[in-house]
Short mmCIF file of C-alpha atoms in Angstrom, two decimals:
data_model
loop_
_atom_site.label_atom_id
_atom_site.label_comp_id
_atom_site.label_asym_id
_atom_site.label_seq_id
_atom_site.Cartn_x
_atom_site.Cartn_y
_atom_site.Cartn_z
CA UNK A 1 0.97 65.52 -56.35
CA UNK A 2 2.65 63.70 -53.45
CA UNK A 3 1.77 60.10 -52.68
CA UNK A 4 4.02 59.94 -49.59
CA UNK A 5 1.11 59.42 -47.17
CA UNK A 6 -0.28 56.54 -49.26
CA UNK A 7 3.21 55.05 -49.37
CA UNK A 8 3.64 55.19 -45.59
CA UNK A 9 0.19 53.84 -44.78
CA UNK A 10 0.13 51.02 -47.33
CA UNK A 11 -0.64 47.51 -46.09
CA UNK A 12 -0.11 44.97 -48.86
CA UNK A 13 -3.11 42.73 -49.58
CA UNK A 14 -2.48 39.00 -49.96
CA UNK A 15 -1.17 38.05 -53.40
CA UNK A 16 -0.87 41.68 -54.50
CA UNK A 17 2.13 40.73 -56.67
CA UNK A 18 0.59 37.54 -58.01
CA UNK A 19 2.23 36.36 -61.26
CA UNK A 20 4.63 39.33 -61.37
CA UNK A 21 8.30 38.90 -62.22
CA UNK A 22 10.42 41.06 -59.88
CA UNK A 23 14.21 41.52 -60.25
CA UNK A 24 16.13 42.60 -57.12
CA UNK A 25 19.83 43.48 -56.94
CA UNK A 26 21.67 42.87 -53.68
CA UNK A 27 19.03 40.24 -52.90
CA UNK A 28 21.26 38.12 -50.67
CA UNK A 29 21.20 40.29 -47.55
CA UNK A 30 19.70 43.31 -45.80
CA UNK A 31 16.90 45.22 -47.51
CA UNK A 32 17.22 43.25 -50.74
CA UNK A 33 16.67 39.94 -49.00
CA UNK A 34 13.78 41.28 -46.90
CA UNK A 35 12.04 42.70 -49.97
CA UNK A 36 12.66 39.51 -51.97
CA UNK A 37 10.99 37.44 -49.24
CA UNK A 38 8.08 39.89 -49.02
CA UNK A 39 7.60 39.92 -52.80
CA UNK A 40 7.59 36.12 -52.92
CA UNK A 41 5.07 35.99 -50.07
CA UNK A 42 2.90 38.41 -52.05
CA UNK A 43 2.88 36.02 -55.02
CA UNK A 44 5.76 37.27 -57.18
CA UNK A 45 8.41 35.21 -58.90
CA UNK A 46 11.60 36.83 -57.66
CA UNK A 47 14.86 37.03 -59.62
CA UNK A 48 17.70 37.21 -57.09
CA UNK A 49 20.79 39.15 -58.23
CA UNK A 50 23.96 39.53 -56.19
CA UNK A 51 27.63 38.69 -55.79
CA UNK A 52 27.48 35.94 -53.18
CA UNK A 53 26.05 32.66 -54.45
CA UNK A 54 25.89 31.42 -50.86
CA UNK A 55 23.70 34.35 -49.76
CA UNK A 56 21.50 34.09 -52.86
CA UNK A 57 21.00 30.36 -52.28
CA UNK A 58 20.07 31.07 -48.66
CA UNK A 59 17.40 33.56 -49.77
CA UNK A 60 16.24 31.07 -52.43
CA UNK A 61 15.86 28.31 -49.84
CA UNK A 62 13.94 30.57 -47.47
CA UNK A 63 11.50 31.57 -50.21
CA UNK A 64 10.90 27.94 -51.18
CA UNK A 65 10.53 26.90 -47.53
CA UNK A 66 7.83 29.57 -47.09
CA UNK A 67 5.92 28.18 -50.08
CA UNK A 68 6.64 31.01 -52.52
CA UNK A 69 6.97 30.64 -56.28
CA UNK A 70 10.30 29.15 -57.32
CA UNK A 71 12.74 32.06 -57.56
CA UNK A 72 15.60 32.43 -60.03
CA UNK A 73 19.24 33.16 -59.18
CA UNK A 74 21.66 35.17 -61.33
CA UNK A 75 25.02 35.83 -59.67
CA UNK A 76 26.52 39.09 -60.90
CA UNK A 77 29.24 41.43 -59.62
CA UNK A 78 28.04 44.95 -60.37
CA UNK A 79 31.53 46.32 -59.82
CA UNK A 80 32.97 44.38 -62.76
CA UNK A 81 29.94 43.48 -64.91
CA UNK A 82 30.24 44.38 -68.58
CA UNK A 83 27.66 45.25 -71.21
CA UNK A 84 27.89 41.63 -72.38
CA UNK A 85 26.99 40.39 -68.88
CA UNK A 86 23.85 42.53 -68.83
CA UNK A 87 22.91 41.37 -72.33
CA UNK A 88 23.28 37.74 -71.24
CA UNK A 89 21.08 38.44 -68.22
CA UNK A 90 18.43 40.08 -70.40
CA UNK A 91 18.46 37.17 -72.85
CA UNK A 92 18.15 34.63 -70.03
CA UNK A 93 15.21 36.52 -68.49
CA UNK A 94 13.55 36.92 -71.88
CA UNK A 95 13.81 33.20 -72.55
CA UNK A 96 12.64 32.22 -69.07
CA UNK A 97 9.88 34.78 -68.45
CA UNK A 98 9.32 36.88 -71.58
CA UNK A 99 8.89 40.07 -69.58
CA UNK A 100 9.82 41.87 -66.34
CA UNK A 101 7.21 43.59 -64.15
CA UNK A 102 9.48 45.12 -61.50
CA UNK A 103 13.09 46.02 -60.80
CA UNK A 104 14.54 47.13 -57.47
CA UNK A 105 18.03 48.64 -57.61
CA UNK A 106 19.04 47.81 -54.06
CA UNK A 107 22.74 46.83 -54.24
CA UNK A 108 25.12 49.54 -53.10
CA UNK A 109 28.72 50.28 -52.18
CA UNK A 110 29.55 52.68 -49.33
CA UNK A 111 33.19 53.53 -49.96
CA UNK A 112 35.30 55.34 -47.39
CA UNK A 113 34.05 58.29 -45.35
CA UNK A 114 36.91 60.68 -45.92
CA UNK A 115 37.52 64.24 -47.21
CA UNK A 116 37.50 64.76 -50.97
CA UNK A 117 41.14 65.88 -50.73
CA UNK A 118 42.13 62.38 -49.58
CA UNK A 119 39.62 60.27 -51.50
CA UNK A 120 41.21 57.40 -53.42
CA UNK A 121 40.43 57.72 -57.14
CA UNK A 122 40.07 54.00 -57.81
CA UNK A 123 37.68 53.63 -54.88
CA UNK A 124 35.68 56.60 -56.18
CA UNK A 125 35.35 54.83 -59.52
CA UNK A 126 34.29 51.57 -57.85
CA UNK A 127 31.55 53.27 -55.82
CA UNK A 128 30.25 55.12 -58.87
CA UNK A 129 30.34 51.87 -60.85
CA UNK A 130 28.14 49.97 -58.39
CA UNK A 131 25.79 52.78 -57.35
CA UNK A 132 25.30 54.78 -60.55
CA UNK A 133 26.71 53.09 -63.66
CA UNK A 134 25.48 49.55 -62.98
CA UNK A 135 21.84 50.66 -62.39
CA UNK A 136 21.97 52.57 -65.70
CA UNK A 137 23.38 49.57 -67.59
CA UNK A 138 20.99 47.07 -66.00
CA UNK A 139 17.94 49.29 -66.59
CA UNK A 140 18.93 49.94 -70.19
CA UNK A 141 19.39 46.22 -70.83
CA UNK A 142 16.03 45.27 -69.29
CA UNK A 143 13.86 48.08 -70.72
CA UNK A 144 12.69 45.94 -73.68
CA UNK A 145 11.36 43.36 -71.20
CA UNK A 146 9.46 46.05 -69.26
CA UNK A 147 7.71 47.05 -72.46
CA UNK A 148 6.24 43.53 -72.62
CA UNK A 149 4.59 44.02 -69.20
CA UNK A 150 1.13 45.53 -68.73
CA UNK A 151 2.13 47.36 -65.56
CA UNK A 152 5.84 47.82 -64.75
CA UNK A 153 7.77 49.53 -61.96
CA UNK A 154 11.44 50.49 -61.62
CA UNK A 155 12.60 51.49 -58.13
CA UNK A 156 15.95 53.11 -57.32
CA UNK A 157 17.42 53.24 -53.81
CA UNK A 158 18.02 56.80 -52.70
CA UNK A 159 19.76 58.42 -49.73
CA UNK A 160 19.54 61.72 -47.85
CA UNK A 161 23.10 62.52 -48.98
CA UNK A 162 21.88 62.17 -52.56
CA UNK A 163 19.57 65.15 -52.00
CA UNK A 164 22.16 67.25 -50.16
CA UNK A 165 25.86 66.44 -50.08
CA UNK A 166 27.50 66.07 -46.69
CA UNK A 167 31.12 66.32 -45.59
CA UNK A 168 33.13 63.08 -45.85
CA UNK A 169 30.45 61.15 -47.73
CA UNK A 170 32.40 61.57 -50.97
CA UNK A 171 31.65 59.10 -53.73
CA UNK A 172 28.59 57.65 -52.00
CA UNK A 173 26.86 61.04 -51.87
CA UNK A 174 27.85 61.86 -55.44
CA UNK A 175 26.69 58.47 -56.70
CA UNK A 176 23.34 58.79 -54.94
CA UNK A 177 22.83 62.25 -56.43
CA UNK A 178 23.46 60.65 -59.82
CA UNK A 179 20.97 57.90 -58.96
CA UNK A 180 18.22 60.41 -58.16
CA UNK A 181 18.88 62.29 -61.38
CA UNK A 182 18.86 59.03 -63.36
CA UNK A 183 15.50 58.15 -61.81
CA UNK A 184 14.03 61.55 -62.67
CA UNK A 185 15.38 61.50 -66.22
CA UNK A 186 14.10 58.00 -66.89
CA UNK A 187 10.73 58.79 -65.30
CA UNK A 188 10.35 61.83 -67.55
CA UNK A 189 11.23 59.77 -70.61
CA UNK A 190 8.76 57.04 -69.67
CA UNK A 191 5.95 59.43 -68.69
CA UNK A 192 4.24 58.93 -72.05
CA UNK A 193 4.27 55.15 -71.49
CA UNK A 194 1.70 54.90 -68.72
CA UNK A 195 2.53 51.28 -67.89
CA UNK A 196 6.18 51.97 -66.90
CA UNK A 197 6.74 54.06 -63.76
CA UNK A 198 10.04 55.01 -62.16
CA UNK A 199 10.53 56.18 -58.56
CA UNK A 200 13.09 56.14 -55.74
CA UNK A 201 12.91 55.25 -52.07
CA UNK A 202 15.23 56.45 -49.34
CA UNK A 203 15.03 53.73 -46.67
CA UNK A 204 16.77 55.91 -44.07
CA UNK A 205 18.65 54.36 -41.15
CA UNK A 206 18.13 50.61 -41.55
CA UNK A 207 19.79 47.63 -39.87
CA UNK A 208 22.13 46.53 -42.68
CA UNK A 209 25.82 45.79 -42.99
CA UNK A 210 26.32 49.07 -44.87
CA UNK A 211 24.75 50.99 -41.98
CA UNK A 212 27.01 49.16 -39.50
CA UNK A 213 30.05 50.04 -41.61
CA UNK A 214 29.03 53.71 -41.79
CA UNK A 215 28.15 53.99 -38.08
CA UNK A 216 30.23 51.37 -36.22
CA UNK A 217 29.42 52.79 -32.77
CA UNK A 218 25.66 52.51 -33.32
CA UNK A 219 23.84 49.60 -31.66
CA UNK A 220 21.95 47.52 -34.28
CA UNK A 221 18.86 47.28 -32.07
CA UNK A 222 18.53 51.07 -32.21
CA UNK A 223 18.05 50.91 -36.00
CA UNK A 224 14.94 49.95 -37.97
CA UNK A 225 15.06 46.36 -39.30
CA UNK A 226 14.75 45.91 -43.09
CA UNK A 227 11.50 43.94 -42.73
CA UNK A 228 9.78 47.05 -41.35
CA UNK A 229 9.96 48.63 -44.83
CA UNK A 230 8.48 45.68 -46.74
CA UNK A 231 5.01 47.14 -47.28
CA UNK A 232 6.49 50.34 -48.72
CA UNK A 233 8.51 48.46 -51.29
CA UNK A 234 5.45 46.39 -52.19
CA UNK A 235 3.52 49.64 -52.69
CA UNK A 236 6.04 50.84 -55.26
CA UNK A 237 6.52 47.47 -56.97
CA UNK A 238 2.83 46.55 -57.05
CA UNK A 239 -0.39 47.84 -58.62
CA UNK A 240 -1.16 50.26 -55.77
CA UNK A 241 1.31 52.80 -57.21
CA UNK A 242 0.02 52.78 -60.78
CA UNK A 243 0.35 56.28 -62.23
CA UNK A 244 2.92 57.35 -59.60
CA UNK A 245 6.03 58.41 -61.49
CA UNK A 246 9.21 60.39 -60.85
CA UNK A 247 8.77 60.70 -57.09
CA UNK A 248 11.23 60.42 -54.22
CA UNK A 249 9.79 58.51 -51.26
CA UNK A 250 10.99 58.62 -47.65
CA UNK A 251 10.55 55.39 -45.69
CA UNK A 252 11.37 57.24 -42.46
CA UNK A 253 10.54 60.91 -42.91
CA UNK A 254 12.20 63.20 -40.37
#
């Protein structure tokens, strides 16, 4: 059963994420920052993950200025993070909050748009590390904290090239295909645990730095701003999507 129409039409009620603990990767900029601000406005305590302390602190300050619950900051480089780093993060979150209610895998690495024949192997590994391996390791580390929640949601960021590979998209396309499969596998495994749901969202063309890097000739004003997707992320992270599991959502269906 598809819930795409509910997803597209959703308007988040005030405080719909009240008292929820939401972890967001890549929270310092773009979609991650926009969703973090929206989650905080909806009552959640947001855990901001990312590489740039400066960007994370900026998002932190904006949330506090808007009157949201005090967020938490955990700087982490997904390209180099080890199992020990994820364990330390889990332990810190367990001590601070005792549980996690939501996780958005938003951080991503584009890599170079080039033919497979010329793709640099080390860059391929780096893209796979950030886009596919890090979400697996982070999810695995945090699963025990989801089991302490009454209603938990894990959201992966998808892409059209993850459904169907496209010339020159190389490691990014392959990593996003892996992401979708990881989402489906995890959703199937969690299907017996009705309080943990796992889905993906393809934001489509969105005004982010990654989009600008992929399409340098495109004018930013011609692309949807990240804030326009906020309600859709709140749908998946909040109680409105209870029972929705293993689905791929399109923020901008063609």
